[in-house]
Each structure stands twice: as structure tokens, then as C-alpha cells.
Short mmCIF file of C-alpha atoms in Angstrom, two decimals:
data_model
loop_
_atom_site.label_atom_id
_atom_site.label_comp_id
_atom_site.label_asym_id
_atom_site.label_seq_id
_atom_site.Cartn_x
_atom_site.Cartn_y
_atom_site.Cartn_z
CA UNK A 21 64.55 57.82 19.34
CA UNK A 22 64.67 56.16 15.96
CA UNK A 23 63.76 58.26 13.17
CA UNK A 24 61.35 56.73 10.45
CA UNK A 25 62.27 56.88 7.06
CA UNK A 26 59.26 58.70 4.86
CA UNK A 27 58.52 55.36 3.09
CA UNK A 28 58.19 53.33 6.23
CA UNK A 29 55.77 55.92 7.68
CA UNK A 30 53.91 55.20 4.41
CA UNK A 31 53.80 51.55 4.97
CA UNK A 32 52.53 51.97 8.65
CA UNK A 33 49.89 54.21 6.99
CA UNK A 34 48.81 51.76 4.28
CA UNK A 35 48.53 49.00 7.10
CA UNK A 36 46.65 51.02 9.40
CA UNK A 37 44.33 52.06 6.88
CA UNK A 38 43.83 48.58 5.36
CA UNK A 39 43.04 47.30 9.11
CA UNK A 40 40.28 50.01 9.51
CA UNK A 41 38.76 49.19 6.23
CA UNK A 42 38.31 45.62 7.27
CA UNK A 43 37.01 46.38 10.52
CA UNK A 44 34.51 48.64 9.12
CA UNK A 45 33.26 46.27 6.54
CA UNK A 46 33.31 43.13 8.90
CA UNK A 47 31.43 45.44 11.78
CA UNK A 48 28.81 46.47 9.06
CA UNK A 49 27.96 43.05 7.49
CA UNK A 50 28.16 40.97 10.96
CA UNK A 51 25.11 43.22 12.63
CA UNK A 52 22.19 41.11 12.87
CA UNK A 53 18.60 42.37 11.70
CA UNK A 54 16.83 43.86 14.69
CA UNK A 55 13.90 43.26 13.61
CA UNK A 56 13.56 39.60 12.28
CA UNK A 57 11.35 39.03 9.39
CA UNK A 58 7.71 38.31 9.84
CA UNK A 59 7.42 34.58 9.91
CA UNK A 60 4.20 33.15 8.42
CA UNK A 61 3.44 29.35 8.08
CA UNK A 62 3.35 28.18 4.34
CA UNK A 63 -0.32 27.40 3.86
CA UNK A 64 0.38 25.19 0.75
CA UNK A 65 2.90 23.22 2.72
CA UNK A 66 0.35 22.83 5.64
CA UNK A 67 -2.42 21.58 3.08
CA UNK A 68 0.10 19.32 1.47
CA UNK A 69 0.75 17.87 5.00
CA UNK A 70 -2.79 17.78 5.50
CA UNK A 71 -3.71 15.87 2.73
CA UNK A 72 -0.69 13.28 3.21
CA UNK A 73 -2.04 12.76 6.59
CA UNK A 74 -5.53 12.09 5.12
CA UNK A 75 -4.28 9.49 2.84
CA UNK A 76 -1.65 7.55 4.62
CA UNK A 77 -4.59 7.30 7.64
CA UNK A 78 -6.97 6.09 5.03
CA UNK A 79 -9.60 8.59 6.19
CA UNK A 80 -9.83 10.22 2.69
CA UNK A 81 -10.88 6.94 1.00
CA UNK A 82 -13.16 6.05 3.61
CA UNK A 83 -14.84 9.51 3.18
CA UNK A 84 -14.85 9.10 -0.55
CA UNK A 85 -16.67 5.95 -0.27
CA UNK A 86 -19.59 7.64 1.95
CA UNK A 87 -19.63 10.53 -0.15
CA UNK A 88 -20.18 8.29 -3.29
CA UNK A 89 -23.17 6.37 -1.90
CA UNK A 90 -24.45 9.41 -0.28
CA UNK A 91 -24.21 11.11 -3.81
CA UNK A 92 -25.79 8.16 -5.82
CA UNK A 93 -28.61 7.36 -3.22
CA UNK A 94 -29.83 10.51 -1.97
CA UNK A 95 -30.29 12.31 -4.77
CA UNK A 96 -26.97 14.47 -5.46
CA UNK A 97 -27.31 15.77 -1.86
CA UNK A 98 -24.14 16.95 0.12
CA UNK A 99 -22.74 14.50 2.69
CA UNK A 100 -23.78 15.74 6.59
CA UNK A 101 -21.13 17.22 8.23
CA UNK A 102 -21.91 14.78 11.16
CA UNK A 103 -21.28 11.86 9.22
CA UNK A 104 -18.59 9.56 10.98
CA UNK A 105 -16.50 9.53 7.56
CA UNK A 106 -16.43 13.23 7.32
CA UNK A 107 -15.79 14.34 10.85
CA UNK A 108 -12.21 12.51 10.89
CA UNK A 109 -11.46 14.37 7.72
CA UNK A 110 -12.31 17.76 9.14
CA UNK A 111 -10.53 17.36 12.04
CA UNK A 112 -7.34 16.04 10.47
CA UNK A 113 -7.56 19.12 8.39
CA UNK A 114 -8.07 21.63 10.99
CA UNK A 115 -5.43 20.44 13.03
CA UNK A 116 -2.92 20.35 10.34
CA UNK A 117 -3.53 24.07 9.46
CA UNK A 118 -2.72 27.25 11.37
CA UNK A 119 -5.50 28.09 13.71
CA UNK A 120 -5.96 31.36 12.15
CA UNK A 121 -6.49 29.75 8.76
CA UNK A 122 -9.47 28.34 7.28
CA UNK A 123 -10.35 25.73 4.64
CA UNK A 124 -12.99 24.43 2.15
CA UNK A 125 -12.53 21.23 0.33
CA UNK A 126 -14.25 19.66 -2.74
CA UNK A 127 -14.51 16.19 -4.14
CA UNK A 128 -14.78 15.05 -7.39
CA UNK A 129 -14.95 11.91 -9.34
CA UNK A 130 -14.46 10.94 -13.24
CA UNK A 131 -17.79 9.87 -14.47
CA UNK A 132 -16.52 7.33 -17.19
CA UNK A 133 -19.95 7.55 -19.07
CA UNK A 134 -20.26 11.20 -19.54
CA UNK A 135 -16.42 11.83 -19.68
CA UNK A 136 -16.16 14.55 -17.18
CA UNK A 137 -15.33 15.18 -13.53
CA UNK A 138 -18.25 15.48 -11.23
CA UNK A 139 -18.45 17.25 -7.93
CA UNK A 140 -19.81 14.98 -5.44
CA UNK A 141 -19.29 16.81 -2.16
CA UNK A 142 -18.13 19.68 -0.26
CA UNK A 143 -16.09 19.50 3.05
CA UNK A 144 -16.75 22.60 5.16
CA UNK A 145 -19.34 24.41 3.03
CA UNK A 146 -20.37 27.20 5.30
CA UNK A 147 -16.76 28.64 5.46
CA UNK A 148 -16.07 31.65 2.73
CA UNK A 149 -12.69 33.08 2.07
CA UNK A 150 -14.21 36.79 1.65
CA UNK A 151 -11.88 38.33 -0.25
CA UNK A 152 -8.48 36.82 1.38
CA UNK A 153 -5.87 35.30 -0.62
CA UNK A 154 -6.54 31.32 -1.37
CA UNK A 155 -4.21 28.89 -1.88
CA UNK A 156 -5.25 25.44 -3.30
CA UNK A 157 -3.55 21.71 -3.01
CA UNK A 158 -4.94 18.95 -5.22
CA UNK A 159 -4.81 15.27 -4.57
CA UNK A 160 -5.37 13.04 -7.34
CA UNK A 161 -5.56 9.28 -7.17
CA UNK A 162 -6.85 6.44 -9.65
CA UNK A 163 -8.91 4.78 -7.01
CA UNK A 164 -8.85 2.82 -3.55
CA UNK A 165 -9.53 -0.21 -2.11
CA UNK A 166 -9.58 -2.33 -4.81
CA UNK A 167 -11.85 -0.14 -7.21
CA UNK A 168 -10.60 1.63 -10.29
CA UNK A 169 -12.26 5.14 -9.86
CA UNK A 170 -10.32 8.48 -10.50
CA UNK A 171 -10.67 10.87 -7.83
CA UNK A 172 -9.58 14.39 -6.95
CA UNK A 173 -9.78 15.96 -3.46
CA UNK A 174 -9.15 19.65 -3.78
CA UNK A 175 -8.32 21.66 -0.50
CA UNK A 176 -8.61 25.64 -0.47
CA UNK A 177 -6.80 27.39 2.55
CA UNK A 178 -6.93 31.04 3.59
CA UNK A 179 -5.81 33.20 6.79
CA UNK A 180 -8.72 34.58 8.34
CA UNK A 181 -6.85 37.82 8.97
CA UNK A 182 -4.19 39.77 6.90
CA UNK A 183 -0.71 39.04 7.75
CA UNK B 13 50.55 71.75 -10.82
CA UNK B 14 48.99 69.55 -8.30
CA UNK B 15 51.22 69.05 -5.27
CA UNK B 16 51.78 65.57 -3.71
CA UNK B 17 49.73 66.22 -0.93
CA UNK B 18 46.71 67.10 -2.94
CA UNK B 19 46.77 63.75 -5.09
CA UNK B 20 46.69 61.88 -1.85
CA UNK B 21 43.56 63.65 -0.75
CA UNK B 22 41.76 63.03 -3.75
CA UNK B 23 43.10 59.47 -3.92
CA UNK B 24 41.46 59.33 -0.33
CA UNK B 25 38.26 60.95 -1.12
CA UNK B 26 37.92 58.48 -4.30
CA UNK B 27 38.69 55.20 -2.14
CA UNK B 28 36.14 56.40 0.37
CA UNK B 29 33.56 57.05 -2.00
CA UNK B 30 34.47 53.67 -3.92
CA UNK B 31 33.85 51.98 -0.34
CA UNK B 32 30.69 53.57 0.33
CA UNK B 33 29.15 52.79 -3.01
CA UNK B 34 30.26 49.08 -2.66
CA UNK B 35 28.75 48.86 0.84
CA UNK B 36 25.44 50.64 -0.08
CA UNK B 37 25.12 48.06 -2.96
CA UNK B 38 25.88 45.00 -0.91
CA UNK B 39 23.64 46.28 2.12
CA UNK B 40 20.95 46.65 -0.24
CA UNK B 41 21.20 42.87 -1.90
CA UNK B 42 21.16 41.82 1.79
CA UNK B 43 17.97 43.47 2.81
CA UNK B 44 16.22 42.78 -0.43
CA UNK B 45 13.60 40.22 -0.17
CA UNK B 46 14.61 36.57 -1.68
CA UNK B 47 12.41 36.09 -4.67
CA UNK B 48 12.25 32.48 -6.12
CA UNK B 49 13.53 32.38 -9.47
CA UNK B 50 11.41 29.59 -10.30
CA UNK B 51 7.99 30.11 -8.39
CA UNK B 52 6.66 27.01 -10.32
CA UNK B 53 9.22 24.58 -8.57
CA UNK B 54 7.02 23.98 -5.53
CA UNK B 55 3.90 22.99 -7.63
CA UNK B 56 5.97 20.57 -9.85
CA UNK B 57 7.70 19.11 -6.93
CA UNK B 58 4.05 18.51 -5.31
CA UNK B 59 2.76 17.09 -8.59
CA UNK B 60 5.78 14.84 -8.79
CA UNK B 61 4.78 13.39 -5.27
CA UNK B 62 1.33 13.05 -6.34
CA UNK B 63 2.20 11.10 -9.57
CA UNK B 64 4.49 8.54 -7.69
CA UNK B 65 1.72 8.28 -5.25
CA UNK B 66 -0.95 7.74 -7.45
CA UNK B 67 1.12 5.31 -9.43
CA UNK B 68 1.70 3.07 -6.39
CA UNK B 69 -2.05 3.31 -5.72
CA UNK B 70 -2.60 2.08 -9.18
CA UNK B 71 -0.05 -0.87 -8.62
CA UNK B 72 -2.23 -1.89 -5.50
CA UNK B 73 -5.31 -1.82 -7.73
CA UNK B 74 -3.68 -4.10 -10.15
CA UNK B 75 -2.57 -6.52 -7.48
CA UNK B 76 -5.77 -6.37 -5.92
CA UNK B 77 -7.67 -7.40 -9.15
CA UNK B 78 -5.18 -10.15 -10.10
CA UNK B 79 -5.17 -11.37 -6.45
CA UNK B 80 -8.93 -11.75 -6.13
CA UNK B 81 -9.05 -13.50 -9.43
CA UNK B 82 -5.69 -15.67 -8.07
CA UNK B 83 -4.54 -15.90 -11.64
CA UNK B 84 -1.21 -17.65 -12.50
CA UNK B 85 1.86 -15.76 -13.56
CA UNK B 86 2.84 -14.26 -16.72
CA UNK B 87 -0.01 -12.68 -18.57
CA UNK B 88 2.09 -9.49 -19.19
CA UNK B 89 0.08 -8.32 -21.92
CA UNK B 90 -2.80 -7.70 -19.49
CA UNK B 91 -0.77 -5.83 -16.89
CA UNK B 92 1.29 -3.65 -19.45
CA UNK B 93 -2.41 -2.83 -20.72
CA UNK B 94 -3.89 -1.97 -17.50
CA UNK B 95 -0.92 0.18 -16.64
CA UNK B 96 -0.58 2.02 -19.74
CA UNK B 97 -4.40 2.80 -19.79
CA UNK B 98 -3.92 4.47 -16.50
CA UNK B 99 -0.62 6.29 -17.33
CA UNK B 100 -2.42 7.94 -20.16
CA UNK B 101 -5.26 9.24 -17.50
CA UNK B 102 -2.50 10.61 -15.43
CA UNK B 103 -0.77 12.33 -18.23
CA UNK B 104 -3.92 13.69 -19.28
CA UNK B 105 -4.80 14.78 -15.69
CA UNK B 106 -1.32 16.43 -15.43
CA UNK B 107 -1.50 18.14 -18.89
CA UNK B 108 -4.78 19.62 -17.94
CA UNK B 109 -3.03 21.49 -15.20
CA UNK B 110 -0.56 22.83 -17.54
CA UNK B 111 2.40 20.61 -16.71
CA UNK B 112 3.89 18.88 -19.77
CA UNK B 113 4.30 15.17 -19.14
CA UNK B 114 5.83 12.20 -20.51
CA UNK B 115 5.40 8.82 -18.97
CA UNK B 116 6.55 5.72 -20.55
CA UNK B 117 6.59 2.09 -19.33
CA UNK B 118 10.15 0.75 -19.94
CA UNK B 119 9.97 -2.92 -20.47
CA UNK B 120 6.94 -5.30 -19.26
CA UNK B 121 5.11 -5.23 -15.86
CA UNK B 122 6.11 -8.10 -13.98
CA UNK B 123 3.93 -9.95 -11.88
CA UNK B 124 4.56 -12.74 -9.25
CA UNK B 125 1.97 -14.76 -7.26
CA UNK B 126 3.96 -17.10 -5.16
CA UNK B 127 4.57 -19.02 -2.13
CA UNK B 128 7.57 -20.55 -1.10
CA UNK B 129 5.88 -22.82 1.62
CA UNK B 130 2.24 -23.11 2.43
CA UNK B 131 2.88 -21.04 5.35
CA UNK B 132 3.81 -18.04 3.36
CA UNK B 133 2.46 -16.22 0.52
CA UNK B 134 3.25 -13.23 -1.53
CA UNK B 135 1.86 -11.17 -4.54
CA UNK B 136 4.61 -8.90 -6.28
CA UNK B 137 4.64 -6.44 -9.12
CA UNK B 138 7.35 -4.62 -10.60
CA UNK B 139 7.68 -2.04 -13.21
CA UNK B 140 10.17 0.28 -14.62
CA UNK B 141 8.99 3.53 -15.51
CA UNK B 142 10.28 6.86 -17.05
CA UNK B 143 8.53 9.86 -15.68
CA UNK B 144 9.24 13.56 -16.72
CA UNK B 145 7.17 16.65 -15.47
CA UNK B 146 8.18 20.13 -16.87
CA UNK B 147 6.84 23.69 -17.06
CA UNK B 148 8.59 26.35 -19.52
CA UNK B 149 11.40 26.91 -17.09
CA UNK B 150 11.66 24.11 -14.91
CA UNK B 151 12.13 20.17 -15.35
CA UNK B 152 12.05 17.21 -13.23
CA UNK B 153 12.85 13.65 -15.14
CA UNK B 154 13.79 10.36 -13.72
CA UNK B 155 13.75 6.70 -14.44
CA UNK B 156 11.66 4.61 -11.42
CA UNK B 157 12.03 1.22 -10.61
CA UNK B 158 9.05 0.68 -8.59
CA UNK B 159 8.26 -3.01 -6.79
CA UNK B 160 5.20 -3.31 -4.46
CA UNK B 161 4.98 -6.72 -2.63
CA UNK B 162 2.31 -7.67 -0.20
CA UNK B 163 3.50 -10.67 1.81
CA UNK B 164 1.84 -12.89 4.68
CA UNK B 165 3.35 -15.60 6.57
CA UNK B 166 3.05 -17.53 9.76
CA UNK B 167 5.87 -16.63 12.60
CA UNK B 168 5.68 -19.83 14.72
CA UNK B 169 2.61 -21.76 14.90
CA UNK B 170 -0.16 -19.03 16.07
CA UNK B 171 0.92 -15.92 14.41
CA UNK B 172 0.28 -14.33 11.36
CA UNK B 173 2.31 -11.40 9.89
CA UNK B 174 1.31 -9.17 6.84
CA UNK B 175 3.27 -6.24 5.59
CA UNK B 176 3.77 -4.34 2.15
CA UNK B 177 7.08 -3.94 0.72
CA UNK B 178 7.35 -0.76 -1.33
CA UNK B 179 10.79 -0.75 -2.97
CA UNK B 180 12.29 -1.80 0.56
CA UNK B 181 10.29 0.29 2.64
CA UNK B 182 7.90 -1.93 4.91
CA UNK B 183 4.69 -1.14 5.59
CA UNK B 184 2.52 -3.39 8.36
CA UNK B 185 -0.68 -4.12 7.15
CA UNK B 186 -3.39 -4.27 9.89
CA UNK B 187 -7.48 -4.27 10.21
CA UNK B 188 -7.26 -7.18 7.63
CA UNK B 189 -10.22 -9.76 7.05
CA UNK B 190 -9.22 -13.39 7.72
CA UNK B 191 -11.48 -16.16 6.74
CA UNK B 192 -11.51 -19.81 6.98
CA UNK B 193 -9.86 -20.27 10.53
CA UNK B 194 -11.55 -22.50 12.80
CA UNK B 195 -9.78 -20.39 15.86
CA UNK B 196 -10.30 -17.17 16.93
CA UNK B 197 -8.33 -14.15 15.25
CA UNK B 198 -7.10 -11.08 17.31
CA UNK B 199 -5.59 -8.26 15.31
CA UNK B 200 -2.93 -6.77 17.28
CA UNK B 201 -3.17 -3.46 15.01
CA UNK B 202 0.59 -3.86 14.32
CA UNK B 203 0.37 -5.99 11.35
CA UNK B 204 0.33 -9.38 13.22
CA UNK B 205 -2.61 -11.58 14.11
CA UNK B 206 -2.92 -14.06 16.81
CA UNK B 207 -4.54 -17.00 16.17
CA UNK B 208 -6.02 -19.00 19.15
CA UNK B 209 -7.40 -22.61 18.78
CA UNK B 210 -6.52 -23.13 15.05
CA UNK B 211 -6.64 -26.35 13.42
CA UNK B 212 -3.49 -27.40 11.19
CA UNK B 213 -4.48 -27.56 7.52
CA UNK B 214 -7.04 -24.85 7.92
CA UNK B 215 -6.79 -22.68 4.62
CA UNK B 216 -6.91 -19.02 5.61
CA UNK B 217 -8.21 -16.32 3.16
CA UNK B 218 -6.17 -12.89 4.30
CA UNK B 219 -7.77 -9.86 2.83
CA UNK B 220 -6.26 -6.42 3.48
CA UNK B 221 -7.99 -3.40 3.70
CA UNK B 222 -7.40 -2.41 -0.05
CA UNK B 223 -8.68 -5.92 -0.90
CA UNK B 224 -5.44 -7.95 -1.84
CA UNK B 225 -6.06 -11.44 -1.16
CA UNK B 226 -3.35 -13.99 0.11
CA UNK B 227 -3.61 -17.56 1.08
CA UNK B 228 -1.81 -19.34 3.85
CA UNK B 229 -2.35 -22.68 5.59
CA UNK B 230 -2.32 -23.02 9.45
CA UNK B 231 0.84 -25.09 10.25
#
């Protein structure tokens, strides 16, 4: 049997220890998290998507037109939630947000004679966040369908349960 | 005096403690929740998107106003004034939301109302803008070239096609109102309209849902 010299033994020891170190570090960092982080839909993003859908389908502008007429003609009342222009808006929002979330939206227009923003309507006015965290997404447009009339549509979203 | 074996022992203990310390710190970093260094960025990206969207809507409004009047080209002063007036409003709106804003119109707005043959008509509006939105630790800025065109033209003798072109992105225009035809018009709901029984020389007034008016002649 060949006899190793002392320096050879040290070399082998160093190589063994280094490989053990590398194996330990690799093992430590390659472990997966056994409990995946809780995933929640980003409400802000859902709201932005809902508004994008409303704008691209033209539903938002039809709704604003009806809301204006109602506000001016019916002595500053809210537009009925069974109005044919309001139902598509409510359906689009409901289908774009998670089912455990709820919403409320407000519509404003700029009054160029009084120089202020008037709130002309509320969508889903019976809902109430009752203390849950609320996010809001706003859409601003200079006008629509050939009429210059600045408008703001503000969507509030919240989860109905704590997550 | 320390013996050689003792030094090795001490060194081993030291290296193990270093390893444990480093591993501990790294694992802690891996487990820590990611915190966005710029929490404002999402809000600013959305505001950016909304601004560009509303500028495009303003283009539509200006095109609509002018196509309704059916005025000739080159009243640049008018378009510049109209767009600048709106850009000021947009800036005010964004600044009310605590976003420092700079919007400038570079050069002049160009507006064309033209047809290369009686069977097609288009209106185009073009402008170059500088847009900059910023919060104390995040900034977005870019020079934008925005070109919006509305086209309507005959394909063959009985099909009318209408579309909008925004920076070479095509959006077909359905649900339009067409007046002046002696035939019946069927909306295909995909930007094309089939006219049956039309007479050559009919002057058709085509109006999109956002009131952009174009005129074509039945071939």
C-alpha cells in the first residue's frame, strides 16, 4: 500500500471540505418554500382592466351620456340602476373583479361655468366598504362622441373578506 | 504555546461560524417580503396610460369638429390652440393628483382632409408632443408622435370599409351612420358595410360613432 505524505493528506482534506461546503450551500438554497405565499389578485390592476374594457367597448361613454341627461332633466337625481346604459357598466365591472370583491363608482363632470367638478352619479350606491381597505382607480377623458366635456370616472374596489 | 492541532481546530470553528452567519443572512434575505423601492411607480404608469388615452380622445374630438365643418386644410393656428388648451387642462388635472407634469406641443399640429379618388376619403391629424410625468422619486418622460387617421373607401362596387389608424394600429369602425344612399346598407359589424341597390354617383355621408364625418361617392 502506498503511503501518502502529510501535504497530500492536507490537500485531500481541503478538497473534501470544499466539496462538502458546496454541497451544503447548494442544498440549503435549492429547497423550495413548502408553503407558497398567499396569492391575491391585485385589485388595482383589476380596476384598471375594468376601466379599459368599459372605454374600449364604448359602454362608459353611453353611460355618461345617459347620466348627464338624467342629472340635468330629473332634478339632480341618480340614474336608476336598471337603466339600459348602466347595466352593462355594472356587469363589466362585476365580471372583471374577483368574486369576493365589491365596488362602488362615481361619475364626475367638469362644469365650465362654475369651474368645478360635479358629481353626477354613483354606480352600485348600496354597497359599502365597511372598514376594509379600499383602492381607487380613476379615468379622465376630455370628452367623447364629438362633445368636449371633461369627465372623471372613479372606481373604488375592496375585498369583502380579510385576506 | 499553541500546538499545531489547536490552530486547525480554532480555524475550523471560525470557518464554520462564518459559513453559518453568511447562510443565515442570505436565507433571511430570501425569505423577506419584497418591498417595492418605488411604490409610486404603478400609479404613475397608470396616469401615463390615461394621459395618452385622453390625448388620443382629444385628437378624435378635434377631428370630429373639423370634419363636421368640412373645412379645408391648413388652419394650423386653430388646431394648435385647441390642443394646447386641452393640454393645459390635462396638466392641471394631473397636478391636482400630485404628479408634476410637463406637456409641450413640438412644432405644429398637422391636419389633412383629403381623398385620392372619389371612392375614398380620409382625415388625418398628426402632432409631436413631449410628455413628462414625475413624482419625487420616479419619472417618466418621452417624446410622442401621435398620428390618428380615419379612412373610408369602397372595395369593389358595393362594399364600404371604414377604419381608424392610430400610429399604424388599425381599429375597424362599425355601427356608423350612412346617409345619402339610394340602396340598403347592411352593417357587417366588422368595419365593412354592404350596399345593395346603390346608384352610381350617390354621395354617401359616413359618420362614425364618435361623429367623424367622411364623404364618398358610390362608384
